XYZ file of C-alpha atoms in Angstrom:
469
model
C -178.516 37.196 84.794
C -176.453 35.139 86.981
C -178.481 31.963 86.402
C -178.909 32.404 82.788
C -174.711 32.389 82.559
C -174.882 29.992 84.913
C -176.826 27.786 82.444
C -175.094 28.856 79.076
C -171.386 27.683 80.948
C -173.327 24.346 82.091
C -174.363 23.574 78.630
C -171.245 24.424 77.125
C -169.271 22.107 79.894
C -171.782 19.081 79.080
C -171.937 19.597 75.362
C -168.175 19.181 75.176
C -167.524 22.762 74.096
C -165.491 23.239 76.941
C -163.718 20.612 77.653
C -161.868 19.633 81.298
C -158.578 21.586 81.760
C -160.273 24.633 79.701
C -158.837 27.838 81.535
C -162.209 30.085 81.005
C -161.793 33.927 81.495
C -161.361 35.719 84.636
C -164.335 36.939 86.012
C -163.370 40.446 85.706
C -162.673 39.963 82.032
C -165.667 37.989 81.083
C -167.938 41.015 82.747
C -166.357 43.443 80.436
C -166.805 41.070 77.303
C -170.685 40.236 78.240
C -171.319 44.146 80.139
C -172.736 43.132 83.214
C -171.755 43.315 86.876
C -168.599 41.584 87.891
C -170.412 40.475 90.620
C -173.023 38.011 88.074
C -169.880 36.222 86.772
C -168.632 35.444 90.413
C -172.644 34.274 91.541
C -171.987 32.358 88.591
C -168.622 30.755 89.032
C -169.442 30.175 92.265
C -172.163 27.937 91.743
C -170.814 26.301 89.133
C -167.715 25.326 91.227
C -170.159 23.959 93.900
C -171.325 21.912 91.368
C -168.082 20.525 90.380
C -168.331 21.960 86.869
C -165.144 24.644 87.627
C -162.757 24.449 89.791
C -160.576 27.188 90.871
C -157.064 27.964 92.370
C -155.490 31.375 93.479
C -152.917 32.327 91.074
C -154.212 29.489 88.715
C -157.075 30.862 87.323
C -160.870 28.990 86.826
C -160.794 26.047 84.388
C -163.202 23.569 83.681
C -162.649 20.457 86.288
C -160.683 17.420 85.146
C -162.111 14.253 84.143
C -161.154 11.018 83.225
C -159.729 11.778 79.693
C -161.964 9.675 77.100
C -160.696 8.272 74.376
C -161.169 10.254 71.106
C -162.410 7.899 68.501
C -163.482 8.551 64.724
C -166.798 9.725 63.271
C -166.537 7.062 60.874
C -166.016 3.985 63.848
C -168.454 3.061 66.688
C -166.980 3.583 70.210
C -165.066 0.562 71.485
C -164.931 -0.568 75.057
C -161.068 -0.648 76.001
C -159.678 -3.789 75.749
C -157.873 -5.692 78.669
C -154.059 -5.865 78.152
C -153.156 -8.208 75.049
C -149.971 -9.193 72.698
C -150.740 -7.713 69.755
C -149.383 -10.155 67.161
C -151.393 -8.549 64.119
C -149.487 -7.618 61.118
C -149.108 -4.226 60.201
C -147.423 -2.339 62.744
C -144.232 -1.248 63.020
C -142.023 -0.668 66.205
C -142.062 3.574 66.548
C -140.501 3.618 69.891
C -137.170 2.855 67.525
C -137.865 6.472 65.875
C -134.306 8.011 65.810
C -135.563 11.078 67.790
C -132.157 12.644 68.256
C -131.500 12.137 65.012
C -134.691 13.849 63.731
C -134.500 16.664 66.138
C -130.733 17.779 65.242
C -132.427 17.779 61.626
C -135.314 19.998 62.455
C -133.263 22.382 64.018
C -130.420 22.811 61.109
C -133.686 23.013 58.671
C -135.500 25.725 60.740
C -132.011 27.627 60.984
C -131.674 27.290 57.178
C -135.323 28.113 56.186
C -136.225 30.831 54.414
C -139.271 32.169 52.804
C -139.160 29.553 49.841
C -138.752 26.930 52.800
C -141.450 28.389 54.896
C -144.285 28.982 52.220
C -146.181 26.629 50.457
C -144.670 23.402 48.768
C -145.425 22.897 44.906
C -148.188 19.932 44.958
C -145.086 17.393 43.771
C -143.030 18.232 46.510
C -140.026 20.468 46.969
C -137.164 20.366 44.326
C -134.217 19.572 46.618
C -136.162 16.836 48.289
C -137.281 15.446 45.169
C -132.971 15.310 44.018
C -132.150 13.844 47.187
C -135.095 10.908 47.283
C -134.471 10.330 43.830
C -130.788 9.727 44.569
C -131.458 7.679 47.522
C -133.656 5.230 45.559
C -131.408 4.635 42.999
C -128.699 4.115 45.262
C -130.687 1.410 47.328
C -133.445 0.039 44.893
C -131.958 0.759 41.994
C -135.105 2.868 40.579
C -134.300 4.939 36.992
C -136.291 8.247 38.080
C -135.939 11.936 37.070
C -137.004 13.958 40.045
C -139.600 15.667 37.753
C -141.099 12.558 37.423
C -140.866 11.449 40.948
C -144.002 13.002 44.050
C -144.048 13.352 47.093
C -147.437 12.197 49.119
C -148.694 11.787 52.304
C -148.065 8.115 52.762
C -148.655 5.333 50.226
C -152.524 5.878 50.774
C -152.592 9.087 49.130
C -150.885 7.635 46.272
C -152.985 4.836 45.688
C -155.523 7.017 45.536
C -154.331 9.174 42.691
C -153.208 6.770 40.733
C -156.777 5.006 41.157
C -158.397 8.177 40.194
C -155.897 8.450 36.815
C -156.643 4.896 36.131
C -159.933 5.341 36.184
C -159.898 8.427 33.652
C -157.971 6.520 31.053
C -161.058 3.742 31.353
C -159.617 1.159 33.717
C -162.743 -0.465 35.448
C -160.305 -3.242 37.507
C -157.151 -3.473 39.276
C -155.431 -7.218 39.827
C -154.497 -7.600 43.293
C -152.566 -10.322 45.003
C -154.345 -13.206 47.341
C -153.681 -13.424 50.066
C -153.053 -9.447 50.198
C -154.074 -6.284 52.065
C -157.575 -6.007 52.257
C -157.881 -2.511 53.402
C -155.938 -1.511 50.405
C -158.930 -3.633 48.116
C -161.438 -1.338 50.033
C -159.302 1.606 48.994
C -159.362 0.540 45.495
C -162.815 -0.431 45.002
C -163.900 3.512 46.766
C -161.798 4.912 44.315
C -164.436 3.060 41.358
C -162.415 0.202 40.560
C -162.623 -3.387 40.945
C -159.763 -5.337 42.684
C -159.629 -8.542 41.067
C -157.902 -11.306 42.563
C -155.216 -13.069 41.610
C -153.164 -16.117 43.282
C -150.264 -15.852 44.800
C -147.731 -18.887 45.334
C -143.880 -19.655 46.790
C -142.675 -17.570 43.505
C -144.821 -14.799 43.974
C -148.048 -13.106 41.562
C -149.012 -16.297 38.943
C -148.744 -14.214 36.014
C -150.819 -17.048 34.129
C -153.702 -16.319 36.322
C -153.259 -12.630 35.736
C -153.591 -12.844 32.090
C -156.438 -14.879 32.408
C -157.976 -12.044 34.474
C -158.474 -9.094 31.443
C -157.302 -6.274 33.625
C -154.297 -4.063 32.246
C -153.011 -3.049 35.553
C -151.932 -4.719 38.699
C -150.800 -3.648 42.286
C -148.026 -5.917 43.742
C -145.249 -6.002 46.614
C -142.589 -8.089 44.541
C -139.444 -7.868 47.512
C -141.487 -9.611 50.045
C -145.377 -10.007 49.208
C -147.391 -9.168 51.466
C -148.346 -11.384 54.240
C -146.466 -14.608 52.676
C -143.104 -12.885 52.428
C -142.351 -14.504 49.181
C -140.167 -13.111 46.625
C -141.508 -12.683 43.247
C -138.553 -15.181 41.287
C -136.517 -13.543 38.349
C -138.447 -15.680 36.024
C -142.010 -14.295 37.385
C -140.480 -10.556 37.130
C -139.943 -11.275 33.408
C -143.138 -12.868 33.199
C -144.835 -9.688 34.613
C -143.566 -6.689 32.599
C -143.627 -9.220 29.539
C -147.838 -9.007 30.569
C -147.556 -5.667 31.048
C -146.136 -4.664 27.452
C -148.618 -6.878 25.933
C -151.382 -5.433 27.312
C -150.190 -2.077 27.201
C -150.707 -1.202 31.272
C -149.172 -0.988 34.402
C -147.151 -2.703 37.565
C -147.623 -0.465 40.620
C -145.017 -1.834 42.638
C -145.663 -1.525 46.846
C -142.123 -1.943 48.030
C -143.323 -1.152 51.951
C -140.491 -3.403 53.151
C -137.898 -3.671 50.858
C -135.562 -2.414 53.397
C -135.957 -5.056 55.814
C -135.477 -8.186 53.177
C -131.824 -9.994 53.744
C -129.182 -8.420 51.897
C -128.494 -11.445 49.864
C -132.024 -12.032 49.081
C -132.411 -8.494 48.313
C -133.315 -7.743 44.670
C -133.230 -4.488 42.655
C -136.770 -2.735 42.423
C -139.025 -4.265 39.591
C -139.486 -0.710 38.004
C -135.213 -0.481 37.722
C -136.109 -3.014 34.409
C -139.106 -1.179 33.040
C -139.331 2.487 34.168
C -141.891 2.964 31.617
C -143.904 0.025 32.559
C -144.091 0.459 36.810
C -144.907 2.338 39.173
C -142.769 2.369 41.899
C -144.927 3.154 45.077
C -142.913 3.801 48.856
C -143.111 5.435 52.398
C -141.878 6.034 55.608
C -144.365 4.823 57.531
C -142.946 1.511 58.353
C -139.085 2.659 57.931
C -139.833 5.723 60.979
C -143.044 6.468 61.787
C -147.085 6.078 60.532
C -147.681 9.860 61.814
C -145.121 11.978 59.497
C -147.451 10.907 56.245
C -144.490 10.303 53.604
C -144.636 8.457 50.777
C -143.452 8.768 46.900
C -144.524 7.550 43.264
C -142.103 7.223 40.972
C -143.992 7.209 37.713
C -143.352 6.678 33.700
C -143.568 10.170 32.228
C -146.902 10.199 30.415
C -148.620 8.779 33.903
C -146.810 10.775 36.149
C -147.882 14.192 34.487
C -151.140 13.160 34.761
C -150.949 12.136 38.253
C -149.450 15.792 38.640
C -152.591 17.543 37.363
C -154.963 15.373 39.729
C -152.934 16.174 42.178
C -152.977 19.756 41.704
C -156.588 19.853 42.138
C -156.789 17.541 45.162
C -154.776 19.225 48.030
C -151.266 21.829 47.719
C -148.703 19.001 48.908
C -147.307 18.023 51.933
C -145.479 19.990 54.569
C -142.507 21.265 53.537
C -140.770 21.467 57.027
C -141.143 17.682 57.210
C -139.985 16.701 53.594
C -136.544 18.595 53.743
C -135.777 17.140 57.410
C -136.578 13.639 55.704
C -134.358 14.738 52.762
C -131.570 16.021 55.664
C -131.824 12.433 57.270
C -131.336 10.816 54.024
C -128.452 12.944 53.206
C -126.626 12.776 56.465
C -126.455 9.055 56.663
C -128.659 8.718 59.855
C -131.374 7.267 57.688
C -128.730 4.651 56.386
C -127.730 3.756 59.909
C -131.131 3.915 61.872
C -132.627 1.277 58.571
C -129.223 -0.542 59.763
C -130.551 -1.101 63.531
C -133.883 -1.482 62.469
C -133.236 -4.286 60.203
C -130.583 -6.025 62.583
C -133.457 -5.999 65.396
C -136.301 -7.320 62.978
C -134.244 -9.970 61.828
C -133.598 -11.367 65.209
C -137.606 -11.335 66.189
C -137.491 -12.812 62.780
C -135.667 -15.408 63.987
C -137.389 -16.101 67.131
C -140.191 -16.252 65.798
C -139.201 -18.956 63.551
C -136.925 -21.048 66.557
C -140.524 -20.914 68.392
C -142.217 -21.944 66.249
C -140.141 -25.106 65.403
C -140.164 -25.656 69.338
C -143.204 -24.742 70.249
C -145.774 -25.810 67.184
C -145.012 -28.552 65.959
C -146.502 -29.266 62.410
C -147.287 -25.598 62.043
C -144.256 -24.422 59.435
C -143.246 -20.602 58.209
C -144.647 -20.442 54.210
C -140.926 -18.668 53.737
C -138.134 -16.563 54.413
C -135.796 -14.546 55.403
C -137.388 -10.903 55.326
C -140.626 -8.644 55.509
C -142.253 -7.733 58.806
C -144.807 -10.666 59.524
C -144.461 -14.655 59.368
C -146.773 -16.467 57.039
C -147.456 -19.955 59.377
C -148.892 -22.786 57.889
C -151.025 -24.971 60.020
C -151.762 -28.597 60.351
C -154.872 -29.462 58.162
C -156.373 -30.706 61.681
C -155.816 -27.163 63.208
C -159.007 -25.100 62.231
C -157.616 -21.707 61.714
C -160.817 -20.190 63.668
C -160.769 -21.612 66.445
C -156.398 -21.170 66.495
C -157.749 -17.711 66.352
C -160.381 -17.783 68.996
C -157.593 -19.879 71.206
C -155.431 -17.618 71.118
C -157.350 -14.473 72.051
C -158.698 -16.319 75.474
C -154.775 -16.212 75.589
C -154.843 -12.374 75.429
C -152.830 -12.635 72.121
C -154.354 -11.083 68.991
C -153.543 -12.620 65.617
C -155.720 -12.985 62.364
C -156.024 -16.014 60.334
C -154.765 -16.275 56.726
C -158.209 -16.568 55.578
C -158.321 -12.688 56.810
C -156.457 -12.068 54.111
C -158.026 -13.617 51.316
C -160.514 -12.201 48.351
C -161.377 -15.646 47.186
C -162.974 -18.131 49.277
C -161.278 -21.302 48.449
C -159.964 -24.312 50.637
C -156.461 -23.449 51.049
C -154.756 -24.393 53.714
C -155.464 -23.502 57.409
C -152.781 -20.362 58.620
C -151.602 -17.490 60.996
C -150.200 -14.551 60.180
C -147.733 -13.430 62.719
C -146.717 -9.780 63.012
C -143.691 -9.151 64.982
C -142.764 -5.512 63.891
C -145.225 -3.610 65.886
C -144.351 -5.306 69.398
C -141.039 -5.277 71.088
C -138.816 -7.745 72.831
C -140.008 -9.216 75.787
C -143.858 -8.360 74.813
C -143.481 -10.718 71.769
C -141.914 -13.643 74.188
C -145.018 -13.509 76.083
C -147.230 -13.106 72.680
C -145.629 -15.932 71.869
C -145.550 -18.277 74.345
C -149.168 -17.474 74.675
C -149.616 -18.614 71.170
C -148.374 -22.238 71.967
C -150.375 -22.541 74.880
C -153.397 -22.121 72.567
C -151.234 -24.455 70.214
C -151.246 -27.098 72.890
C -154.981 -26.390 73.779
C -156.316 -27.357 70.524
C -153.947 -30.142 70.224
C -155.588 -33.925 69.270
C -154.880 -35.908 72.616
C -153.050 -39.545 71.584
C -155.599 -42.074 71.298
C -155.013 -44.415 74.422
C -153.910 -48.455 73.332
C -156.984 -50.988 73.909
C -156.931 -52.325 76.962
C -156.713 -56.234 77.436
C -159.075 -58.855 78.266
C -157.743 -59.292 81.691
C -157.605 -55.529 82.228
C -161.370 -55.255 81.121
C -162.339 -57.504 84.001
C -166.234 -56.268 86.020
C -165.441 -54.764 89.478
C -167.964 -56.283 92.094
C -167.862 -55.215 95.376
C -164.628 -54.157 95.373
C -162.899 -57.240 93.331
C -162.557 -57.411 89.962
C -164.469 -60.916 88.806
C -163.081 -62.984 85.546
């Protein structure tokens, strides 16, 4: 009996059912729950803490014995081998060790004081009333967006939006979505899972080419019009008229991705598309790069007609986010610490912004920012002699990461070679040293000056020694 729970433990330990740190019962207790001799579970233990597979302390208990910890992937990746340490110059990241912790924490505890049993049981699928009020406040304050709460949801990130909004698309008899190139592919995988096909459409210094859209037959497009995403420009007043002009003709949709609205300059700052035609967009936000990836917030602000269908999708898809986490949000928002940590977080992006540009105009020479003053990554331009793979490839024997612009491209074309540099998701001094690798892979790849003929007299035949005329 002893070796048979012997066995069953050692199988359980190298399965991964127990895993190291696992306090397992007390030998007296685990005799009661199996009936057998106390004295079977101790042969047991015993031997199994020869082995290595337990360890025990007095007054601690017997727990399965520490290992190295591994590194908990996803079922839907293949296992990496950890990387060496590297600047991570990538866009897409944002900076979460400037999540106003204090701030949050004071708010979870005056929620949890306040909560009752409408706060503490389930959240309508929309999101909570008074959260609802207060967003919709907020973003007409800031953005200028004409929403009703009613007609505003609350999701778990802009993902989960997307995704609805695909899925209502879809039922209407969409079969396409335009999407901006450059752009985001992951969000063109998203699309085309949901059963629609992204469909390209160029992108220049103004922003979407509505010409090109037209041309394209879809009737709905998703764009980030404050900064597009990764050439940070901004679509031009004349392009925004351009766009809803399209999108009354055709009778569809803008779904407007303003993920970084908050960190464009103040005077380049423009309302929110959807403040000119609420019936038209759909306005699409989260806090994901404002606080934090993890707390899975995001809202659609939607016409009326789309957003009660995007209601009864929604109802049959999940039962809404947590309801702790949207009113501490909504507390944030209404105490003014949101307002002042956006503050911060904008004055520090803007100086990376900035050094990023002043190294660049150092450091590369040739190489020149596509534009502005705003979003979270640097569209760089590179000399047509730079091959944007190898610039790539250069800088990773650096131990810097960054992607090419061709990453983000649907259409193969011959545009220009380019970097995208991220410089939200890594802090100070990190993105000195991310940087300054950079232009050491710069310099690597740089054409070395042709050197001047030499003359006659220089070109002389060395015989023993002498040079002979």
């Amino acid at each position: 009996m002893a070796a048979q729970l012997r066995n069953a433990l050692r199988r359980q330990i190298d399965g991964g059912a127990l895993r190291p740190g696992t306090r397992v019962p007390s030998s007296r207790q685990l005799a009661k729950d199996l009936g057998v001799s106390r004295t079977v579970v101790v042969e047991a233990y015993e031997q199994l803490c020869a082995e290595g597979y337990l360890t025990s302390q007095r007054g601690s208990g017997t727990s399965v014995a520490d290992a190295a910890p591994a590194e908990v992937g996803s079922a839907l990746t293949t296992d990496e081998t950890p990387t060496p340490e590297v600047w991570d110059l990538r866009a897409g990241g944002t900076d979460v060790s400037a999540f106003p912790r204090q701030d949050w924490i004071r708010s979870v505890s005056a929620v949890v004081r306040a909560a009752g049993p409408r706060e503490l049981g389930y959240a309508p699928p929309s999101g909570l009333p008074p959260v609802r009020r207060t967003l919709a406040g907020y973003l007409g304050r800031v953005r200028g967006v004409r929403v009703r709460p009613e007609h505003l949801m609350v999701t778990s990130g802009f993902a989960q939006g997307l995704a609805l909004l695909c899925r209502v698309l879809r039922d209407q008899g969409h079969d396409a979505v335009g999407v901006e190139d450059p752009g985001h592919p992951g969000e063109w995988a998203f699309i085309a899972d949901a059963g629609l096909r992204p469909v390209a459409v160029p992108v220049d210094r103004h922003g979407i080419r509505v010409d090109d859209l037209a041309a394209t037959g879809v009737r709905a497009v998703l764009t980030t019009p404050a900064s597009q995403f990764p050439t940070g420009a901004a679509l031009s007043p004349d392009r925004r008229a351009q766009l809803l002009a399209w999108a009354r003709a055709v009778d569809g949709y803008v779904v407007e991705d303003d993920f970084d609205a908050a960190f464009v300059a103040p005077a380049q700052r423009m309302p929110a598309l959807q403040s000119l035609a609420p019936d038209r967009v759909v306005y699409a936000g989260s806090a994901s790069k404002v606080l934090a990836p993890a707390l899975r917030l995001g809202w659609l602000a939607a016409p009326p007609g789309l957003a009660a269908a995007i209601e009864r999708v929604r109802a049959g898809w999940d039962i809404g986010c947590s309801g702790l986490d949207q009113l501490v949000f909504a507390r944030l928002v209404d105490t003014g610490a949101f307002d002042r940590h956006l503050r911060r977080l904008r004055a520090e992006f803007q100086r990376r912004r900035q050094a990023v540009h002043q190294h660049v105009a150092r450091h590369l020479p040739g190489a020149s920012p596509l534009s502005g003053d705003g979003g979270l990554q640097t569209y760089l331009v590179l000399p047509r002699w730079c091959a944007e793979e190898s610039m790539v490839e250069a800088a990773r024997r650096r131990s810097v990461l960054v992607r090419g612009g061709r990453f983000y491209a649907l259409r193969h074309d011959a545009r220009p070679p380019a970097l995208v540099l991220g410089y939200a998701g890594v802090r100070g001094a990190d993105l000195g040293r991310g940087l300054a690798g950079l232009a050491t892979a710069y310099r690597d790849l740089t054409p070395r000056p042709t050197p001047p003929p030499r003359s006659r007299v220089d070109q002389g035949v060395r015989v023993s020694g002498r040079r002979s005329d």
